[in-house]
JSON list of C-alpha atoms in Angstrom, two decimals:
[
{"chain": "A", "resi": 1, "resn": "ASP", "atom": "CA", "xyz": [206.36, 191.02, 68.84]},
{"chain": "A", "resi": 2, "resn": "TYR", "atom": "CA", "xyz": [205.34, 187.73, 70.35]},
{"chain": "A", "resi": 3, "resn": "ILE", "atom": "CA", "xyz": [202.43, 187.11, 68.23]},
{"chain": "A", "resi": 4, "resn": "LYS", "atom": "CA", "xyz": [204.43, 187.31, 65.15]},
{"chain": "A", "resi": 5, "resn": "MET", "atom": "CA", "xyz": [207.03, 184.98, 66.60]},
{"chain": "A", "resi": 6, "resn": "VAL", "atom": "CA", "xyz": [204.49, 182.06, 67.01]},
{"chain": "A", "resi": 7, "resn": "GLN", "atom": "CA", "xyz": [202.88, 182.84, 63.89]},
{"chain": "A", "resi": 8, "resn": "VAL", "atom": "CA", "xyz": [206.19, 182.01, 61.88]},
{"chain": "A", "resi": 9, "resn": "GLN", "atom": "CA", "xyz": [205.97, 178.48, 62.88]},
{"chain": "A", "resi": 10, "resn": "SER", "atom": "CA", "xyz": [202.08, 177.93, 62.39]},
{"chain": "A", "resi": 11, "resn": "PHE", "atom": "CA", "xyz": [200.01, 174.85, 62.30]},
{"chain": "A", "resi": 12, "resn": "SER", "atom": "CA", "xyz": [197.19, 174.42, 59.94]},
{"chain": "A", "resi": 13, "resn": "GLY", "atom": "CA", "xyz": [196.27, 170.48, 60.52]},
{"chain": "A", "resi": 14, "resn": "ARG", "atom": "CA", "xyz": [197.34, 169.25, 57.06]},
{"chain": "A", "resi": 15, "resn": "ASP", "atom": "CA", "xyz": [198.17, 165.61, 56.86]},
{"chain": "A", "resi": 16, "resn": "ILE", "atom": "CA", "xyz": [201.87, 166.51, 56.41]},
{"chain": "A", "resi": 17, "resn": "GLU", "atom": "CA", "xyz": [202.18, 168.31, 59.62]},
{"chain": "A", "resi": 18, "resn": "ASN", "atom": "CA", "xyz": [202.78, 166.76, 63.12]},
{"chain": "A", "resi": 19, "resn": "PRO", "atom": "CA", "xyz": [200.87, 168.27, 66.01]},
{"chain": "A", "resi": 20, "resn": "TYR", "atom": "CA", "xyz": [203.45, 166.84, 68.40]},
{"chain": "A", "resi": 21, "resn": "HIS", "atom": "CA", "xyz": [206.25, 168.72, 66.68]},
{"chain": "A", "resi": 22, "resn": "HIS", "atom": "CA", "xyz": [204.31, 172.09, 66.54]},
{"chain": "A", "resi": 23, "resn": "LEU", "atom": "CA", "xyz": [203.62, 171.77, 70.34]},
{"chain": "A", "resi": 24, "resn": "ARG", "atom": "CA", "xyz": [207.18, 171.01, 71.23]},
{"chain": "A", "resi": 25, "resn": "GLU", "atom": "CA", "xyz": [208.30, 173.80, 69.10]},
{"chain": "A", "resi": 26, "resn": "PHE", "atom": "CA", "xyz": [205.58, 176.18, 70.42]},
{"chain": "A", "resi": 27, "resn": "GLU", "atom": "CA", "xyz": [206.31, 175.20, 74.17]},
{"chain": "A", "resi": 28, "resn": "GLN", "atom": "CA", "xyz": [210.10, 175.78, 73.53]},
{"chain": "A", "resi": 29, "resn": "LEU", "atom": "CA", "xyz": [209.39, 179.29, 72.22]},
{"chain": "A", "resi": 30, "resn": "CYS", "atom": "CA", "xyz": [207.12, 180.09, 74.88]},
{"chain": "A", "resi": 31, "resn": "ALA", "atom": "CA", "xyz": [209.66, 178.81, 77.70]},
{"chain": "A", "resi": 32, "resn": "CYS", "atom": "CA", "xyz": [211.99, 181.77, 76.31]},
{"chain": "A", "resi": 33, "resn": "LEU", "atom": "CA", "xyz": [209.28, 184.25, 76.53]},
{"chain": "A", "resi": 34, "resn": "SER", "atom": "CA", "xyz": [208.58, 186.14, 79.93]},
{"chain": "A", "resi": 35, "resn": "ILE", "atom": "CA", "xyz": [205.63, 188.56, 80.47]},
{"chain": "A", "resi": 36, "resn": "GLU", "atom": "CA", "xyz": [205.51, 190.43, 83.75]},
{"chain": "A", "resi": 37, "resn": "GLY", "atom": "CA", "xyz": [202.66, 189.27, 85.83]},
{"chain": "A", "resi": 38, "resn": "MET", "atom": "CA", "xyz": [201.92, 186.17, 83.62]},
{"chain": "A", "resi": 39, "resn": "SER", "atom": "CA", "xyz": [202.72, 182.60, 84.49]},
{"chain": "A", "resi": 40, "resn": "ALA", "atom": "CA", "xyz": [204.21, 180.38, 81.87]},
{"chain": "A", "resi": 41, "resn": "GLU", "atom": "CA", "xyz": [200.92, 178.60, 81.46]},
{"chain": "A", "resi": 42, "resn": "THR", "atom": "CA", "xyz": [199.15, 181.74, 80.85]},
{"chain": "A", "resi": 43, "resn": "VAL", "atom": "CA", "xyz": [201.64, 182.84, 78.24]},
{"chain": "A", "resi": 44, "resn": "ARG", "atom": "CA", "xyz": [200.91, 179.57, 76.32]},
{"chain": "A", "resi": 45, "resn": "TRP", "atom": "CA", "xyz": [197.16, 179.99, 76.55]},
{"chain": "A", "resi": 46, "resn": "LYS", "atom": "CA", "xyz": [197.41, 183.45, 75.33]},
{"chain": "A", "resi": 47, "resn": "LEU", "atom": "CA", "xyz": [199.65, 182.85, 72.30]},
{"chain": "A", "resi": 48, "resn": "PHE", "atom": "CA", "xyz": [198.56, 179.35, 71.31]},
{"chain": "A", "resi": 49, "resn": "PRO", "atom": "CA", "xyz": [195.57, 180.39, 69.05]},
{"chain": "A", "resi": 50, "resn": "PHE", "atom": "CA", "xyz": [197.99, 182.74, 67.17]},
{"chain": "A", "resi": 51, "resn": "SER", "atom": "CA", "xyz": [200.27, 179.79, 66.15]},
{"chain": "A", "resi": 52, "resn": "LEU", "atom": "CA", "xyz": [197.23, 178.11, 64.47]},
{"chain": "A", "resi": 53, "resn": "GLN", "atom": "CA", "xyz": [195.45, 178.47, 61.12]},
{"chain": "A", "resi": 54, "resn": "GLU", "atom": "CA", "xyz": [192.59, 176.86, 59.11]},
{"chain": "A", "resi": 55, "resn": "ARG", "atom": "CA", "xyz": [191.57, 173.59, 60.53]},
{"chain": "A", "resi": 56, "resn": "ALA", "atom": "CA", "xyz": [193.66, 173.56, 63.46]},
{"chain": "A", "resi": 57, "resn": "LYS", "atom": "CA", "xyz": [192.11, 177.01, 64.53]},
{"chain": "A", "resi": 58, "resn": "GLN", "atom": "CA", "xyz": [188.71, 175.31, 64.27]},
{"chain": "A", "resi": 59, "resn": "CYS", "atom": "CA", "xyz": [189.93, 172.33, 66.42]},
{"chain": "A", "resi": 60, "resn": "TYR", "atom": "CA", "xyz": [191.21, 174.69, 68.94]},
{"chain": "A", "resi": 61, "resn": "THR", "atom": "CA", "xyz": [187.86, 176.53, 69.30]},
{"chain": "A", "resi": 62, "resn": "LEU", "atom": "CA", "xyz": [186.14, 173.39, 69.95]},
{"chain": "A", "resi": 63, "resn": "ALA", "atom": "CA", "xyz": [188.61, 172.20, 72.47]},
{"chain": "A", "resi": 64, "resn": "VAL", "atom": "CA", "xyz": [189.36, 175.15, 74.44]},
{"chain": "A", "resi": 65, "resn": "GLY", "atom": "CA", "xyz": [186.17, 175.27, 76.29]},
{"chain": "A", "resi": 66, "resn": "SER", "atom": "CA", "xyz": [186.43, 171.58, 77.62]},
{"chain": "A", "resi": 67, "resn": "ALA", "atom": "CA", "xyz": [190.07, 171.95, 78.67]},
{"chain": "A", "resi": 68, "resn": "ASN", "atom": "CA", "xyz": [189.00, 173.50, 82.00]},
{"chain": "A", "resi": 69, "resn": "GLY", "atom": "CA", "xyz": [191.89, 175.96, 81.89]},
{"chain": "A", "resi": 70, "resn": "ARG", "atom": "CA", "xyz": [194.51, 173.33, 82.03]},
{"chain": "A", "resi": 71, "resn": "TRP", "atom": "CA", "xyz": [197.16, 173.59, 79.33]},
{"chain": "A", "resi": 72, "resn": "SER", "atom": "CA", "xyz": [197.92, 169.82, 79.42]},
{"chain": "A", "resi": 73, "resn": "GLU", "atom": "CA", "xyz": [194.38, 169.04, 78.96]},
{"chain": "A", "resi": 74, "resn": "LEU", "atom": "CA", "xyz": [194.19, 171.43, 75.82]},
{"chain": "A", "resi": 75, "resn": "ARG", "atom": "CA", "xyz": [197.45, 170.07, 74.48]},
{"chain": "A", "resi": 76, "resn": "ASP", "atom": "CA", "xyz": [196.00, 166.40, 74.89]},
{"chain": "A", "resi": 77, "resn": "ARG", "atom": "CA", "xyz": [192.73, 167.30, 73.13]},
{"chain": "A", "resi": 78, "resn": "PHE", "atom": "CA", "xyz": [194.73, 169.02, 70.39]},
{"chain": "A", "resi": 79, "resn": "CYS", "atom": "CA", "xyz": [196.90, 166.20, 69.50]},
{"chain": "A", "resi": 80, "resn": "LEU", "atom": "CA", "xyz": [193.96, 163.72, 69.51]},
{"chain": "A", "resi": 81, "resn": "ALA", "atom": "CA", "xyz": [192.16, 165.83, 66.98]},
{"chain": "A", "resi": 82, "resn": "PHE", "atom": "CA", "xyz": [194.91, 165.24, 64.58]},
{"chain": "A", "resi": 83, "resn": "PHE", "atom": "CA", "xyz": [196.36, 161.84, 65.82]},
{"chain": "A", "resi": 84, "resn": "PRO", "atom": "CA", "xyz": [193.24, 160.02, 67.15]},
{"chain": "A", "resi": 85, "resn": "LEU", "atom": "CA", "xyz": [193.93, 156.86, 69.17]},
{"chain": "A", "resi": 86, "resn": "SER", "atom": "CA", "xyz": [192.03, 154.70, 66.80]}
]
């Protein structure tokens, strides 16, 4: 089950966790998955919320609407939420 696979390496947003590491691992896992009729980007969009918990899930909910359907935009907003430029 794909959902269980991404939940194994979940990210909650605690200070000891690295969002870049989580995204790299998540994207590598998704690159190994193939769902007929879905692009690789759609697979990432569908599975990403299942890889999140707690604060990270809340940040995802806030960022998803403003990402305009682009995975790269969502990824950038997600990382900025946990590693702000300032």
